[in-house]
Coordinates of C-alpha atoms and ligand atoms in Angstrom, one line a residue:
M3 CA -29.7 6.4 -7.7
S4 CA -27.3 7.9 -10.1
D5 CA -24.4 6.3 -12.0
T6 CA -21.4 6.7 -9.7
A7 CA -18.9 7.2 -12.5
L8 CA -20.9 10.3 -13.6
L9 CA -21.2 11.8 -10.1
A10 CA -19.8 15.4 -9.9
C11 CA -19.5 18.3 -7.6
S12 CA -22.9 19.5 -8.9
D13 CA -24.5 16.4 -7.3
V14 CA -23.1 17.5 -3.9
E15 CA -24.4 21.0 -4.5
Q16 CA -27.9 19.6 -5.2
A17 CA -27.6 17.6 -1.9
A18 CA -26.7 20.8 -0.1
A19 CA -29.9 22.5 -1.4
R20 CA -32.0 19.6 0.0
L21 CA -30.2 19.8 3.3
R22 CA -30.7 23.5 3.7
G23 CA -32.7 24.2 6.8
A24 CA -32.5 20.6 7.9
A25 CA -28.8 20.1 8.7
H26 CA -26.8 22.4 10.9
R27 CA -24.1 24.4 9.1
T28 CA -21.5 23.3 11.6
P29 CA -18.8 25.7 12.8
V30 CA -15.2 25.9 11.6
L31 CA -12.8 26.2 14.5
T32 CA -9.2 27.2 14.6
S33 CA -6.5 26.9 17.3
A34 CA -3.4 28.9 17.7
T35 CA -1.9 26.0 19.7
A36 CA -2.6 23.5 16.9
D37 CA -1.2 25.9 14.3
A38 CA 2.0 26.4 16.4
R39 CA 2.4 22.7 16.9
T40 CA 2.2 21.9 13.2
G41 CA 3.5 25.1 11.6
A42 CA 0.3 25.0 9.5
R43 CA -3.0 26.9 9.4
L44 CA -5.6 24.3 10.4
F45 CA -9.3 24.7 9.9
F46 CA -11.4 22.1 11.9
K47 CA -14.9 21.4 10.4
C48 CA -16.8 20.3 13.4
E49 CA -19.4 17.7 12.5
N50 CA -19.4 16.6 16.1
Y51 CA -21.9 19.5 16.4
Q52 CA -24.1 18.2 13.6
R53 CA -27.6 16.9 14.4
M54 CA -27.3 13.5 16.1
G55 CA -23.6 14.2 16.6
A56 CA -22.0 13.2 13.3
F57 CA -21.9 14.0 9.6
K58 CA -24.0 10.9 8.9
F59 CA -27.2 12.9 9.1
R60 CA -26.3 14.6 5.8
G61 CA -26.1 11.4 3.7
A62 CA -29.1 9.8 5.4
F63 CA -31.3 12.9 5.0
N64 CA -30.3 13.4 1.4
A65 CA -31.1 9.8 0.4
I66 CA -34.5 9.9 2.1
A67 CA -35.3 13.3 0.6
R68 CA -35.0 11.7 -2.9
F69 CA -37.6 8.9 -2.1
T70 CA -40.6 8.7 -4.4
P71 CA -44.1 8.8 -2.8
A72 CA -44.2 4.9 -3.1
Q73 CA -40.9 4.6 -1.3
R74 CA -42.0 7.0 1.4
A75 CA -45.2 5.0 2.0
A76 CA -43.2 1.8 2.5
G77 CA -40.4 3.4 4.7
V78 CA -36.7 3.0 5.0
L79 CA -34.5 0.2 6.2
T80 CA -30.8 0.0 7.2
F81 CA -28.3 -2.0 9.0
S82 CA -25.9 -0.3 11.4
S83 CA -25.0 -0.3 15.1
G84 CA -23.4 3.1 14.9
N85 CA -24.1 6.7 13.8
H86 CA -25.8 5.8 10.6
A87 CA -28.7 4.1 12.6
Q88 CA -29.4 7.3 14.4
A89 CA -29.0 9.3 11.2
I90 CA -31.6 7.2 9.4
A91 CA -34.0 7.2 12.4
L92 CA -33.9 11.0 12.8
S93 CA -34.1 11.7 9.0
A94 CA -37.1 9.3 8.7
R95 CA -38.9 11.0 11.5
L96 CA -38.3 14.4 9.9
A97 CA -39.6 13.1 6.6
G98 CA -42.6 11.5 8.4
I99 CA -41.8 7.9 7.3
R100 CA -41.1 4.6 9.1
A101 CA -37.6 3.5 9.7
T102 CA -36.5 -0.1 10.4
I103 CA -32.9 -0.6 11.7
I104 CA -31.2 -3.9 11.9
M105 CA -28.7 -4.1 14.7
P106 CA -26.6 -6.8 16.3
H107 CA -28.2 -8.2 19.4
D108 CA -25.1 -7.2 21.4
A109 CA -25.2 -3.5 20.2
P110 CA -24.4 -1.0 22.9
A111 CA -27.6 -0.3 24.9
L112 CA -27.1 3.5 24.5
K113 CA -27.1 3.3 20.7
V114 CA -30.2 1.1 20.7
Q115 CA -31.9 3.5 23.0
A116 CA -30.9 6.6 21.0
T117 CA -32.1 5.0 17.8
R118 CA -35.5 4.2 19.4
E119 CA -35.8 7.7 20.8
Y120 CA -35.5 9.0 17.3
G121 CA -38.5 6.8 16.4
G122 CA -36.7 3.9 14.7
E123 CA -37.9 0.3 15.0
V124 CA -34.9 -1.9 15.9
L125 CA -34.7 -5.5 14.7
F126 CA -31.9 -7.6 16.2
Y127 CA -29.8 -10.2 14.5
D128 CA -27.0 -12.5 15.7
R129 CA -23.7 -11.1 14.3
Y130 CA -22.0 -14.5 14.7
T131 CA -24.5 -16.7 12.8
E132 CA -26.4 -14.3 10.6
N133 CA -25.5 -12.0 7.7
R134 CA -27.0 -8.5 8.2
E135 CA -26.9 -7.6 4.5
E136 CA -28.8 -10.8 3.6
I137 CA -31.5 -10.0 6.2
A138 CA -31.7 -6.5 5.0
R139 CA -32.1 -7.6 1.3
R140 CA -34.8 -10.1 2.3
L141 CA -36.8 -7.6 4.3
A142 CA -36.4 -5.0 1.5
T143 CA -37.8 -7.5 -1.0
E144 CA -40.6 -8.9 1.3
R145 CA -41.9 -5.6 2.5
G146 CA -40.9 -3.3 -0.4
I147 CA -38.9 -1.1 2.0
T148 CA -35.9 0.9 0.5
L149 CA -32.5 0.0 1.9
V150 CA -30.2 3.0 2.5
P151 CA -26.8 1.5 3.5
P152 CA -24.3 3.4 5.6
Y153 CA -21.9 4.4 2.8
D154 CA -22.2 2.4 -0.5
H155 CA -24.8 4.6 -2.1
P156 CA -24.5 7.7 -4.4
D157 CA -27.0 9.8 -2.5
V158 CA -25.3 9.0 0.8
I159 CA -21.9 10.0 -0.7
C160 CA -23.3 13.3 -2.1
G161 CA -24.9 14.1 1.2
Q162 CA -21.7 13.6 3.1
G163 CA -19.8 15.8 0.7
T164 CA -21.8 18.8 1.7
A165 CA -19.7 19.1 4.8
A166 CA -16.6 19.8 2.7
Q167 CA -18.6 22.1 0.4
E168 CA -19.4 24.3 3.5
L169 CA -15.8 24.2 4.6
F170 CA -14.6 25.4 1.2
E171 CA -17.3 28.1 1.1
D172 CA -16.3 29.3 4.6
V173 CA -12.5 29.3 4.6
G174 CA -11.6 29.7 0.9
P175 CA -8.7 27.8 -0.8
L176 CA -7.0 25.0 1.0
D177 CA -3.9 23.0 0.2
V178 CA -4.9 19.8 1.9
L179 CA -8.2 18.3 3.2
L180 CA -7.9 15.4 5.8
V181 CA -10.9 13.1 6.0
P182 CA -11.6 10.1 8.2
L183 CA -12.2 6.9 6.2
G184 CA -14.3 3.9 7.1
G185 CA -16.5 2.6 4.2
G186 CA -15.7 5.8 2.2
G187 CA -18.9 7.8 2.1
L188 CA -17.4 10.8 3.7
L189 CA -14.1 10.6 1.7
A190 CA -15.8 10.1 -1.7
G191 CA -18.3 12.9 -1.0
C192 CA -15.6 15.4 0.1
A193 CA -13.4 14.5 -3.0
L194 CA -16.4 15.2 -5.2
A195 CA -16.9 18.6 -3.5
A196 CA -13.2 19.4 -3.9
S197 CA -13.2 18.5 -7.6
G198 CA -15.5 21.4 -8.3
L199 CA -15.0 23.9 -5.5
A200 CA -11.3 23.5 -4.6
P201 CA -9.5 21.7 -7.5
G202 CA -6.1 22.6 -6.2
C203 CA -6.8 20.9 -2.8
K204 CA -5.3 17.5 -2.2
V205 CA -7.8 15.2 -0.6
I206 CA -6.4 12.6 1.8
G207 CA -8.2 9.8 3.6
V208 CA -7.1 8.8 7.1
E209 CA -7.9 5.3 8.4
P210 CA -6.8 3.3 11.5
E211 CA -3.4 1.6 11.2
A212 CA -5.1 -1.8 12.1
G213 CA -7.4 -1.5 9.1
N214 CA -5.6 0.0 6.2
D215 CA -7.8 -1.7 3.5
G216 CA -8.5 1.7 1.9
Q217 CA -4.8 2.4 1.5
Q218 CA -4.2 -1.0 0.1
S219 CA -7.1 -0.6 -2.3
L220 CA -6.0 2.7 -3.6
R221 CA -2.4 1.5 -4.2
R222 CA -3.6 -1.7 -5.9
G223 CA -6.4 -0.1 -7.9
Q224 CA -9.0 -2.6 -6.7
I225 CA -11.0 -3.1 -3.5
V226 CA -9.0 -5.1 -0.9
H227 CA -10.8 -7.0 1.8
I228 CA -9.4 -7.5 5.3
G229 CA -10.5 -9.1 8.6
V230 CA -12.5 -6.9 11.0
P231 CA -9.8 -4.5 12.3
K232 CA -9.1 -4.2 16.0
T233 CA -9.1 -0.5 16.7
I234 CA -10.8 2.1 19.1
A235 CA -12.1 3.8 16.0
D236 CA -15.4 1.9 15.9
G237 CA -16.8 4.0 13.1
A238 CA -14.0 2.7 10.8
M239 CA -14.1 -1.0 11.7
V240 CA -15.0 -2.0 8.1
T241 CA -13.5 -4.8 6.2
H242 CA -13.5 -3.1 2.8
V243 CA -14.6 0.2 1.2
G244 CA -17.8 0.3 -0.8
E245 CA -18.0 -0.1 -4.6
H246 CA -19.6 3.2 -5.3
N247 CA -17.2 4.8 -2.9
F248 CA -14.1 3.2 -4.5
E249 CA -15.3 4.4 -8.0
V250 CA -14.9 8.0 -6.7
I251 CA -11.9 7.4 -4.4
R252 CA -9.7 5.9 -7.1
R253 CA -10.3 8.8 -9.4
R254 CA -10.3 11.7 -7.1
V255 CA -8.4 10.9 -3.8
D256 CA -4.7 11.8 -3.7
D257 CA -3.6 9.5 -0.9
I258 CA -4.7 7.5 2.1
V259 CA -2.6 7.5 5.3
T260 CA -3.0 5.6 8.6
V261 CA -2.8 6.6 12.3
S262 CA -2.4 4.4 15.4
D263 CA -4.8 4.1 18.3
A264 CA -2.3 5.8 20.5
Q265 CA -2.2 8.8 18.1
L266 CA -6.1 8.8 18.2
V267 CA -6.0 9.0 22.0
E268 CA -3.4 11.7 22.0
T269 CA -5.6 13.7 19.6
M270 CA -8.8 13.1 21.7
K271 CA -6.9 14.6 24.6
F272 CA -5.6 17.6 22.6
L273 CA -9.0 18.4 21.2
A274 CA -10.6 18.2 24.7
E275 CA -7.9 20.1 26.6
R276 CA -7.1 22.8 24.0
M277 CA -10.3 23.2 22.0
K278 CA -12.9 22.0 24.6
M279 CA -14.4 19.4 22.2
V280 CA -15.5 15.9 22.9
V281 CA -14.7 13.9 19.8
E282 CA -15.1 10.2 19.3
P283 CA -12.1 8.1 18.4
T284 CA -13.1 7.8 14.7
G285 CA -13.8 11.5 14.6
C286 CA -10.1 12.2 15.4
L287 CA -8.6 10.3 12.4
G288 CA -8.0 13.4 10.2
A289 CA -6.8 15.6 13.1
A290 CA -4.4 12.9 14.3
A291 CA -2.7 12.8 10.8
A292 CA -1.9 16.5 11.1
L293 CA -1.3 16.9 14.9
C294 CA 0.8 13.8 15.3
G295 CA 3.1 14.5 12.4
V296 CA 2.0 11.6 10.2
L297 CA 1.7 14.0 7.3
P298 CA 4.0 17.0 6.7
V299 CA 1.7 20.0 6.7
A300 CA 4.0 22.9 7.7
G301 CA 3.3 26.1 5.8
K302 CA 0.0 24.8 4.4
R303 CA -3.7 25.7 4.8
V304 CA -5.2 22.4 6.0
G305 CA -8.9 21.5 6.3
I306 CA -9.6 18.8 8.9
L307 CA -12.9 17.0 9.0
I308 CA -13.9 16.2 12.6
S309 CA -16.5 13.6 11.8
G310 CA -18.4 12.9 15.0
G311 CA -18.6 13.2 18.8
N312 CA -20.7 10.2 19.9
V313 CA -18.8 8.5 22.6
D314 CA -19.9 7.4 26.1
L315 CA -18.4 9.8 28.6
S316 CA -17.2 6.8 30.7
R317 CA -15.4 5.4 27.6
F318 CA -14.0 8.8 26.8
A319 CA -12.7 9.1 30.3
A320 CA -11.1 5.6 30.3
L321 CA -9.4 6.3 27.0
V322 CA -7.9 9.6 27.9
A323 CA -7.0 8.6 31.5
Ligands
PLP413 C1 -19.2 6.5 9.8 C2 -18.2 7.3 10.4 C3 -16.9 7.5 9.8 C4 -16.6 6.8 8.5 O1 -17.4 7.3 7.5 P1 -17.5 6.4 6.1 O2 -18.4 7.2 5.3 O3 -18.0 5.1 6.4 O4 -16.1 6.4 5.5 C5 -16.0 8.4 10.4 N1 -16.3 9.0 11.5 C6 -17.5 8.9 12.2 C7 -17.8 9.6 13.4 C8 -18.5 8.0 11.6 O5 -19.7 7.9 12.2

């Protein structure tokens, strides 16, 4: 692990070298309809087409790629009921090491199944009576396994930033980059990439209206904790951004804005109808800020991180019905 205050764009570039050949270089799509609607030139970086369906593969793979032989022998541990669980399970399998994933006992069956299919061992806990971080820390100490958390880790941050690096390489200068925000792994990584590769580009985080802890934190200059937000953006249902993440965000992120669940649904529909993409609610955060007029983007070249596409088809249908 490196010192977060010293992280730079070069750390993202080193992560990109580790990911070469392992992660997909995802496509950048454009839409004349989206451009006409906003008066901007929009570039959608489609991490819904990343391996396991979200950008989280990048951070997980980068963190595991840096393991020492002793760490590899003991394996990797994480807690997540979402995309990070699958990202760790798949990355561990590719690295030929064991993965243990701590999930709530009421995690969606589909997510548990997907994690097991990638070869991860799932351990259940009771989310109402037990603390997953404590369980994780205890297991890490008892079994010598290395914990790779979903966002609060320098190697995870730098891995996630490679998505923005590819976007800058592929489309050239941008005025604004819109990035979904949960715990801040993706946003911090993208801001690091921008600092070296696109210094004129404003980096803006987008989080659900119901959980604007990131926005409050940036304005106050310290991490603000909130209750578990009620939102359809399940990948952004965090109560506070990570410490490593905030170190980067407070230095390098220009602003954080919020969008409503209704705007997320409108965006899911637009992306499906007009661009033929299935995007999960959290994956729509950045796009919603531009397409629903939350942020004035007319006349600008705008990068939009589409962060993931993992949503049950029945849930997708119910939301857009
Ligand atoms: C995890 C996740 C996010 C939020 O990422 P952070 O690094 O926690 O901010 C956004 N979108 C999707 C699809 C995710 O899985």
